[in-house]
């Protein structure tokens, strides 16, 4: 099977420049399409999405800036690499273009070798991103059926059992089956929420929902208690939590903190025995607030820790715990917004200690 050649859209009103660009690209194995203005370029994108766009900034009627903004504001086109062509006198346009999301710019007159280098670099980066997305989707296709199948057994199977055996079943047994149906539904909802949160984070959707610098969280203990209450709907560990936190205002949105604590507590509960304690500690330190979550569970090897990632789970056959590996991946993505990261300390059979630090509203 022949490999598809990269498709590049060249938007340039100077026909001589347009011809030169397209000629050198075609000689080097690229497929080109041409547009003389922004309106024509938008029509061509709607006909076929290019792998990369090269566009002049100053053009009649609509500018390259308008074109870039239109591309970046359309989710279908937002990830197309975009290279600007600009005159030496247009430094202000360069700055504006990069702020709008241009990937690179070339100043006229430019060397064709520089153009080729920029095009190849942008396409390589695009290919790496697409490969990562392919791995994510492969993980989803591999794990989602299992993660949803187990709760679906309860949701779809138990009502039929009740219907078929209604006259013979005792009331307490019916209530037990109904509880299992409800449990399965909540578990499925939790799984779907994880996939949505992770997807939103990878597409920057969740990152853009909060103004990080102005978001403040106080009443830390209340946030943790609320999360534990939510978890208790499908994990019977309500009484196993110790909370030892000092109250303070954090430079973090409370929704972000709740998501982080929920993922870490859920993992601690899943990989430790019922009635063994899980402790959340929160203390002020110099210029930050440190959280520590400690469990007395199965623990992990150094290899387990290094292999943590989305759609991977350690010791699944041993621990018989359901999971898709997204919890810690979500936590790492969110902590990255606050220039923080997880520290994991663990030994097999000796539990796990996870810690992270969050900025505070004022320096101590």
PDB file of C-alpha atoms in Angstrom, residues 29-236:
ATOM      1  CA  UNK A  29       7.394  14.824  -2.323  1.00  0.00           C
ATOM      2  CA  UNK A  30       4.542  16.961  -1.000  1.00  0.00           C
ATOM      3  CA  UNK A  31       1.107  17.440  -2.521  1.00  0.00           C
ATOM      4  CA  UNK A  32       0.143  21.119  -2.746  1.00  0.00           C
ATOM      5  CA  UNK A  33      -3.093  22.997  -3.139  1.00  0.00           C
ATOM      6  CA  UNK A  34      -3.238  26.725  -3.818  1.00  0.00           C
ATOM      7  CA  UNK A  35      -5.391  29.622  -2.680  1.00  0.00           C
ATOM      8  CA  UNK A  36      -4.988  33.274  -3.692  1.00  0.00           C
ATOM      9  CA  UNK A  37      -7.005  34.671  -0.779  1.00  0.00           C
ATOM     10  CA  UNK A  38      -8.495  33.719   2.576  1.00  0.00           C
ATOM     11  CA  UNK A  39     -12.013  33.121   1.271  1.00  0.00           C
ATOM     12  CA  UNK A  40     -10.681  30.643  -1.288  1.00  0.00           C
ATOM     13  CA  UNK A  41      -8.479  29.022   1.384  1.00  0.00           C
ATOM     14  CA  UNK A  42     -11.431  28.431   3.718  1.00  0.00           C
ATOM     15  CA  UNK A  43     -13.346  26.800   0.859  1.00  0.00           C
ATOM     16  CA  UNK A  44     -10.420  24.473   0.160  1.00  0.00           C
ATOM     17  CA  UNK A  45     -10.066  23.497   3.841  1.00  0.00           C
ATOM     18  CA  UNK A  46     -13.747  22.613   3.974  1.00  0.00           C
ATOM     19  CA  UNK A  47     -13.299  20.439   0.874  1.00  0.00           C
ATOM     20  CA  UNK A  48     -10.256  18.613   2.263  1.00  0.00           C
ATOM     21  CA  UNK A  49      -8.377  19.147   5.519  1.00  0.00           C
ATOM     22  CA  UNK A  50      -4.676  19.786   4.796  1.00  0.00           C
ATOM     23  CA  UNK A  51      -1.802  18.372   6.827  1.00  0.00           C
ATOM     24  CA  UNK A  52      -0.198  21.830   7.024  1.00  0.00           C
ATOM     25  CA  UNK A  53      -0.951  25.425   6.022  1.00  0.00           C
ATOM     26  CA  UNK A  54       1.505  28.018   4.705  1.00  0.00           C
ATOM     27  CA  UNK A  55      -0.080  31.473   4.572  1.00  0.00           C
ATOM     28  CA  UNK A  56       0.921  35.049   3.849  1.00  0.00           C
ATOM     29  CA  UNK A  57      -0.170  37.583   6.473  1.00  0.00           C
ATOM     30  CA  UNK A  58      -0.980  40.639   4.341  1.00  0.00           C
ATOM     31  CA  UNK A  59      -3.534  39.838   1.630  1.00  0.00           C
ATOM     32  CA  UNK A  60      -6.434  41.715   0.000  1.00  0.00           C
ATOM     33  CA  UNK A  61      -9.784  41.804   1.846  1.00  0.00           C
ATOM     34  CA  UNK A  62      -9.191  39.260   4.640  1.00  0.00           C
ATOM     35  CA  UNK A  63      -5.773  38.968   6.298  1.00  0.00           C
ATOM     36  CA  UNK A  64      -3.767  35.912   7.247  1.00  0.00           C
ATOM     37  CA  UNK A  65      -4.485  36.802  10.892  1.00  0.00           C
ATOM     38  CA  UNK A  66      -8.206  36.455  10.254  1.00  0.00           C
ATOM     39  CA  UNK A  67      -7.559  33.133   8.526  1.00  0.00           C
ATOM     40  CA  UNK A  68      -5.436  31.787  11.403  1.00  0.00           C
ATOM     41  CA  UNK A  69      -8.050  32.786  13.973  1.00  0.00           C
ATOM     42  CA  UNK A  70     -10.799  31.110  11.931  1.00  0.00           C
ATOM     43  CA  UNK A  71      -8.736  27.909  11.709  1.00  0.00           C
ATOM     44  CA  UNK A  72      -7.872  27.833  15.411  1.00  0.00           C
ATOM     45  CA  UNK A  73     -11.479  28.513  16.461  1.00  0.00           C
ATOM     46  CA  UNK A  74     -12.787  25.494  14.535  1.00  0.00           C
ATOM     47  CA  UNK A  75     -12.237  22.258  16.532  1.00  0.00           C
ATOM     48  CA  UNK A  76     -12.016  20.254  13.308  1.00  0.00           C
ATOM     49  CA  UNK A  77      -9.095  22.346  12.032  1.00  0.00           C
ATOM     50  CA  UNK A  78      -7.529  23.592  15.279  1.00  0.00           C
ATOM     51  CA  UNK A  79      -4.529  21.228  15.244  1.00  0.00           C
ATOM     52  CA  UNK A  80      -3.375  21.895  11.677  1.00  0.00           C
ATOM     53  CA  UNK A  81       0.238  23.207  11.753  1.00  0.00           C
ATOM     54  CA  UNK A  82       0.305  26.801  10.500  1.00  0.00           C
ATOM     55  CA  UNK A  83       3.348  28.633   9.075  1.00  0.00           C
ATOM     56  CA  UNK A  84       3.166  32.377   8.401  1.00  0.00           C
ATOM     57  CA  UNK A  85       5.021  34.238   5.654  1.00  0.00           C
ATOM     58  CA  UNK A  86       5.758  37.843   6.549  1.00  0.00           C
ATOM     59  CA  UNK A  87       7.782  40.865   5.436  1.00  0.00           C
ATOM     60  CA  UNK A  88      10.673  42.137   7.564  1.00  0.00           C
ATOM     61  CA  UNK A  89       8.686  45.261   8.486  1.00  0.00           C
ATOM     62  CA  UNK A  90       5.823  43.221   9.990  1.00  0.00           C
ATOM     63  CA  UNK A  91       7.352  42.258  13.360  1.00  0.00           C
ATOM     64  CA  UNK A  92       4.166  43.260  15.193  1.00  0.00           C
ATOM     65  CA  UNK A  93       2.206  40.861  12.986  1.00  0.00           C
ATOM     66  CA  UNK A  94       4.640  38.082  13.856  1.00  0.00           C
ATOM     67  CA  UNK A  95       4.044  38.559  17.573  1.00  0.00           C
ATOM     68  CA  UNK A  96       0.269  38.658  17.105  1.00  0.00           C
ATOM     69  CA  UNK A  97       0.348  35.573  14.914  1.00  0.00           C
ATOM     70  CA  UNK A  98       2.326  33.534  17.426  1.00  0.00           C
ATOM     71  CA  UNK A  99      -0.086  34.625  20.164  1.00  0.00           C
ATOM     72  CA  UNK A 100      -2.999  33.391  18.041  1.00  0.00           C
ATOM     73  CA  UNK A 101      -1.367  29.986  17.681  1.00  0.00           C
ATOM     74  CA  UNK A 102       0.867  30.070  14.604  1.00  0.00           C
ATOM     75  CA  UNK A 103       3.496  27.324  14.746  1.00  0.00           C
ATOM     76  CA  UNK A 104       6.256  29.156  12.883  1.00  0.00           C
ATOM     77  CA  UNK A 105       6.961  32.086  10.584  1.00  0.00           C
ATOM     78  CA  UNK A 106       9.359  32.828   7.746  1.00  0.00           C
ATOM     79  CA  UNK A 107      10.469  36.341   6.846  1.00  0.00           C
ATOM     80  CA  UNK A 108      10.471  37.279   3.155  1.00  0.00           C
ATOM     81  CA  UNK A 109      12.683  36.843   1.274  1.00  0.00           C
ATOM     82  CA  UNK A 110      13.341  33.406   2.761  1.00  0.00           C
ATOM     83  CA  UNK A 111      15.533  30.549   1.639  1.00  0.00           C
ATOM     84  CA  UNK A 112      13.632  27.586   0.257  1.00  0.00           C
ATOM     85  CA  UNK A 113      15.797  25.303   2.411  1.00  0.00           C
ATOM     86  CA  UNK A 114      14.474  27.107   5.511  1.00  0.00           C
ATOM     87  CA  UNK A 115      10.923  26.592   4.260  1.00  0.00           C
ATOM     88  CA  UNK A 116      11.514  22.873   3.775  1.00  0.00           C
ATOM     89  CA  UNK A 117      13.104  22.514   7.212  1.00  0.00           C
ATOM     90  CA  UNK A 118      10.159  24.242   8.892  1.00  0.00           C
ATOM     91  CA  UNK A 119       7.600  22.171   6.979  1.00  0.00           C
ATOM     92  CA  UNK A 120       9.328  18.873   7.815  1.00  0.00           C
ATOM     93  CA  UNK A 121       9.715  19.803  11.496  1.00  0.00           C
ATOM     94  CA  UNK A 122       6.032  20.772  11.859  1.00  0.00           C
ATOM     95  CA  UNK A 123       4.854  17.613  10.100  1.00  0.00           C
ATOM     96  CA  UNK A 124       7.103  15.450  12.303  1.00  0.00           C
ATOM     97  CA  UNK A 125       5.635  17.047  15.438  1.00  0.00           C
ATOM     98  CA  UNK A 126       2.118  16.570  14.072  1.00  0.00           C
ATOM     99  CA  UNK A 127       2.882  12.903  13.353  1.00  0.00           C
ATOM    100  CA  UNK A 128       4.164  12.338  16.906  1.00  0.00           C
ATOM    101  CA  UNK A 129       1.006  13.880  18.366  1.00  0.00           C
ATOM    102  CA  UNK A 130      -1.198  11.750  16.116  1.00  0.00           C
ATOM    103  CA  UNK A 131       0.725   8.608  17.120  1.00  0.00           C
ATOM    104  CA  UNK A 132       0.130   9.413  20.795  1.00  0.00           C
ATOM    105  CA  UNK A 133      -3.573   9.919  20.093  1.00  0.00           C
ATOM    106  CA  UNK A 134      -3.661   6.591  18.261  1.00  0.00           C
ATOM    107  CA  UNK A 135      -2.226   4.911  21.365  1.00  0.00           C
ATOM    108  CA  UNK A 136      -4.864   6.586  23.529  1.00  0.00           C
ATOM    109  CA  UNK A 137      -7.676   5.455  21.234  1.00  0.00           C
ATOM    110  CA  UNK A 138      -6.159   1.972  21.106  1.00  0.00           C
ATOM    111  CA  UNK A 139      -6.223   1.943  24.904  1.00  0.00           C
ATOM    112  CA  UNK A 140      -9.829   3.077  24.928  1.00  0.00           C
ATOM    113  CA  UNK A 141     -10.886   0.374  22.483  1.00  0.00           C
ATOM    114  CA  UNK A 142      -9.018  -2.211  24.541  1.00  0.00           C
ATOM    115  CA  UNK A 143     -10.185  -1.276  28.031  1.00  0.00           C
ATOM    116  CA  UNK A 144     -13.529   0.486  27.733  1.00  0.00           C
ATOM    117  CA  UNK A 145     -15.472  -2.676  26.834  1.00  0.00           C
ATOM    118  CA  UNK A 146     -14.222  -4.405  29.998  1.00  0.00           C
ATOM    119  CA  UNK A 147     -14.703  -1.366  32.221  1.00  0.00           C
ATOM    120  CA  UNK A 148     -18.283  -0.942  31.038  1.00  0.00           C
ATOM    121  CA  UNK A 149     -19.131  -4.634  30.708  1.00  0.00           C
ATOM    122  CA  UNK A 150     -18.944  -5.437  34.429  1.00  0.00           C
ATOM    123  CA  UNK A 151     -21.446  -2.798  35.615  1.00  0.00           C
ATOM    124  CA  UNK A 152     -23.635  -3.534  32.589  1.00  0.00           C
ATOM    125  CA  UNK A 153     -24.042  -7.106  33.854  1.00  0.00           C
ATOM    126  CA  UNK A 154     -25.783  -5.691  36.924  1.00  0.00           C
ATOM    127  CA  UNK A 155     -27.727  -2.984  35.078  1.00  0.00           C
ATOM    128  CA  UNK A 156     -29.055  -5.274  32.345  1.00  0.00           C
ATOM    129  CA  UNK A 157     -29.012  -8.664  34.073  1.00  0.00           C
ATOM    130  CA  UNK A 158     -30.519  -8.066  37.513  1.00  0.00           C
ATOM    131  CA  UNK A 159     -33.778  -6.455  36.307  1.00  0.00           C
ATOM    132  CA  UNK A 160     -34.399  -9.582  34.252  1.00  0.00           C
ATOM    133  CA  UNK A 161     -33.757 -11.773  37.317  1.00  0.00           C
ATOM    134  CA  UNK A 162     -36.266  -9.709  39.306  1.00  0.00           C
ATOM    135  CA  UNK A 163     -38.873  -9.944  36.531  1.00  0.00           C
ATOM    136  CA  UNK A 164     -38.434 -13.688  36.035  1.00  0.00           C
ATOM    137  CA  UNK A 165     -38.474 -14.529  39.760  1.00  0.00           C
ATOM    138  CA  UNK A 166     -40.555 -11.740  41.268  1.00  0.00           C
ATOM    139  CA  UNK A 167     -43.077 -14.009  43.052  1.00  0.00           C
ATOM    140  CA  UNK A 168     -40.358 -16.202  44.573  1.00  0.00           C
ATOM    141  CA  UNK A 169     -37.925 -13.490  45.647  1.00  0.00           C
ATOM    142  CA  UNK A 170     -38.003 -12.112  49.159  1.00  0.00           C
ATOM    143  CA  UNK A 171     -38.260  -8.352  49.532  1.00  0.00           C
ATOM    144  CA  UNK A 172     -34.761  -8.148  51.024  1.00  0.00           C
ATOM    145  CA  UNK A 173     -33.328  -9.981  47.999  1.00  0.00           C
ATOM    146  CA  UNK A 174     -35.108  -7.628  45.611  1.00  0.00           C
ATOM    147  CA  UNK A 175     -33.660  -4.643  47.472  1.00  0.00           C
ATOM    148  CA  UNK A 176     -30.211  -6.244  47.301  1.00  0.00           C
ATOM    149  CA  UNK A 177     -30.489  -6.668  43.526  1.00  0.00           C
ATOM    150  CA  UNK A 178     -31.756  -3.095  43.134  1.00  0.00           C
ATOM    151  CA  UNK A 179     -28.782  -1.870  45.158  1.00  0.00           C
ATOM    152  CA  UNK A 180     -26.473  -3.791  42.814  1.00  0.00           C
ATOM    153  CA  UNK A 181     -28.124  -2.144  39.811  1.00  0.00           C
ATOM    154  CA  UNK A 182     -27.647   1.274  41.367  1.00  0.00           C
ATOM    155  CA  UNK A 183     -24.039   0.433  42.253  1.00  0.00           C
ATOM    156  CA  UNK A 184     -23.355  -0.670  38.672  1.00  0.00           C
ATOM    157  CA  UNK A 185     -24.819   2.548  37.293  1.00  0.00           C
ATOM    158  CA  UNK A 186     -22.693   4.719  39.578  1.00  0.00           C
ATOM    159  CA  UNK A 187     -19.597   2.715  38.722  1.00  0.00           C
ATOM    160  CA  UNK A 188     -20.271   3.111  35.007  1.00  0.00           C
ATOM    161  CA  UNK A 189     -20.852   6.851  35.453  1.00  0.00           C
ATOM    162  CA  UNK A 190     -17.538   7.147  37.302  1.00  0.00           C
ATOM    163  CA  UNK A 191     -15.723   5.337  34.488  1.00  0.00           C
ATOM    164  CA  UNK A 192     -17.287   7.543  31.826  1.00  0.00           C
ATOM    165  CA  UNK A 193     -16.493  10.687  33.820  1.00  0.00           C
ATOM    166  CA  UNK A 194     -12.827   9.688  33.898  1.00  0.00           C
ATOM    167  CA  UNK A 195     -12.692   9.277  30.156  1.00  0.00           C
ATOM    168  CA  UNK A 196     -14.416  12.644  29.679  1.00  0.00           C
ATOM    169  CA  UNK A 197     -12.095  14.449  32.120  1.00  0.00           C
ATOM    170  CA  UNK A 198      -8.986  12.915  30.558  1.00  0.00           C
ATOM    171  CA  UNK A 199     -10.203  13.701  27.043  1.00  0.00           C
ATOM    172  CA  UNK A 200     -10.994  17.296  28.056  1.00  0.00           C
ATOM    173  CA  UNK A 201      -7.555  17.697  29.619  1.00  0.00           C
ATOM    174  CA  UNK A 202      -5.744  16.370  26.557  1.00  0.00           C
ATOM    175  CA  UNK A 203      -7.733  18.722  24.319  1.00  0.00           C
ATOM    176  CA  UNK A 204      -7.190  21.679  26.711  1.00  0.00           C
ATOM    177  CA  UNK A 205     -10.960  21.953  27.241  1.00  0.00           C
ATOM    178  CA  UNK A 206     -10.822  21.518  31.032  1.00  0.00           C
ATOM    179  CA  UNK A 207      -7.634  23.552  31.342  1.00  0.00           C
ATOM    180  CA  UNK A 208      -9.388  26.537  29.799  1.00  0.00           C
ATOM    181  CA  UNK A 209     -12.476  26.363  32.030  1.00  0.00           C
ATOM    182  CA  UNK A 210     -10.784  27.938  35.026  1.00  0.00           C
ATOM    183  CA  UNK A 211      -8.674  31.054  35.461  1.00  0.00           C
ATOM    184  CA  UNK A 212      -5.931  29.448  37.461  1.00  0.00           C
ATOM    185  CA  UNK A 213      -4.398  32.600  38.890  1.00  0.00           C
ATOM    186  CA  UNK A 214      -7.665  33.867  40.357  1.00  0.00           C
ATOM    187  CA  UNK A 215      -9.069  30.548  41.614  1.00  0.00           C
ATOM    188  CA  UNK A 216      -8.951  30.057  45.379  1.00  0.00           C
ATOM    189  CA  UNK A 217      -9.840  27.014  47.483  1.00  0.00           C
ATOM    190  CA  UNK A 218     -10.521  27.250  51.195  1.00  0.00           C
ATOM    191  CA  UNK A 219     -12.239  24.766  53.549  1.00  0.00           C
ATOM    192  CA  UNK A 220      -9.965  21.953  52.405  1.00  0.00           C
ATOM    193  CA  UNK A 221     -11.429  19.414  54.835  1.00  0.00           C
ATOM    194  CA  UNK A 222     -14.919  20.040  53.463  1.00  0.00           C
ATOM    195  CA  UNK A 223     -13.709  19.315  49.913  1.00  0.00           C
ATOM    196  CA  UNK A 224     -12.176  16.009  51.051  1.00  0.00           C
ATOM    197  CA  UNK A 225     -15.290  14.992  53.001  1.00  0.00           C
ATOM    198  CA  UNK A 226     -17.474  15.743  49.981  1.00  0.00           C
ATOM    199  CA  UNK A 227     -15.251  13.596  47.760  1.00  0.00           C
ATOM    200  CA  UNK A 228     -15.337  10.728  50.268  1.00  0.00           C
ATOM    201  CA  UNK A 229     -19.121  10.935  50.384  1.00  0.00           C
ATOM    202  CA  UNK A 230     -19.243  10.683  46.593  1.00  0.00           C
ATOM    203  CA  UNK A 231     -16.888   7.700  46.558  1.00  0.00           C
ATOM    204  CA  UNK A 232     -18.927   5.912  49.236  1.00  0.00           C
ATOM    205  CA  UNK A 233     -21.762   5.549  46.718  1.00  0.00           C
ATOM    206  CA  UNK A 234     -19.805   2.826  44.909  1.00  0.00           C
ATOM    207  CA  UNK A 235     -16.892   2.001  47.249  1.00  0.00           C
ATOM    208  CA  UNK A 236     -17.898   0.890  50.744  1.00  0.00           C
TER     209      UNK A 236
END
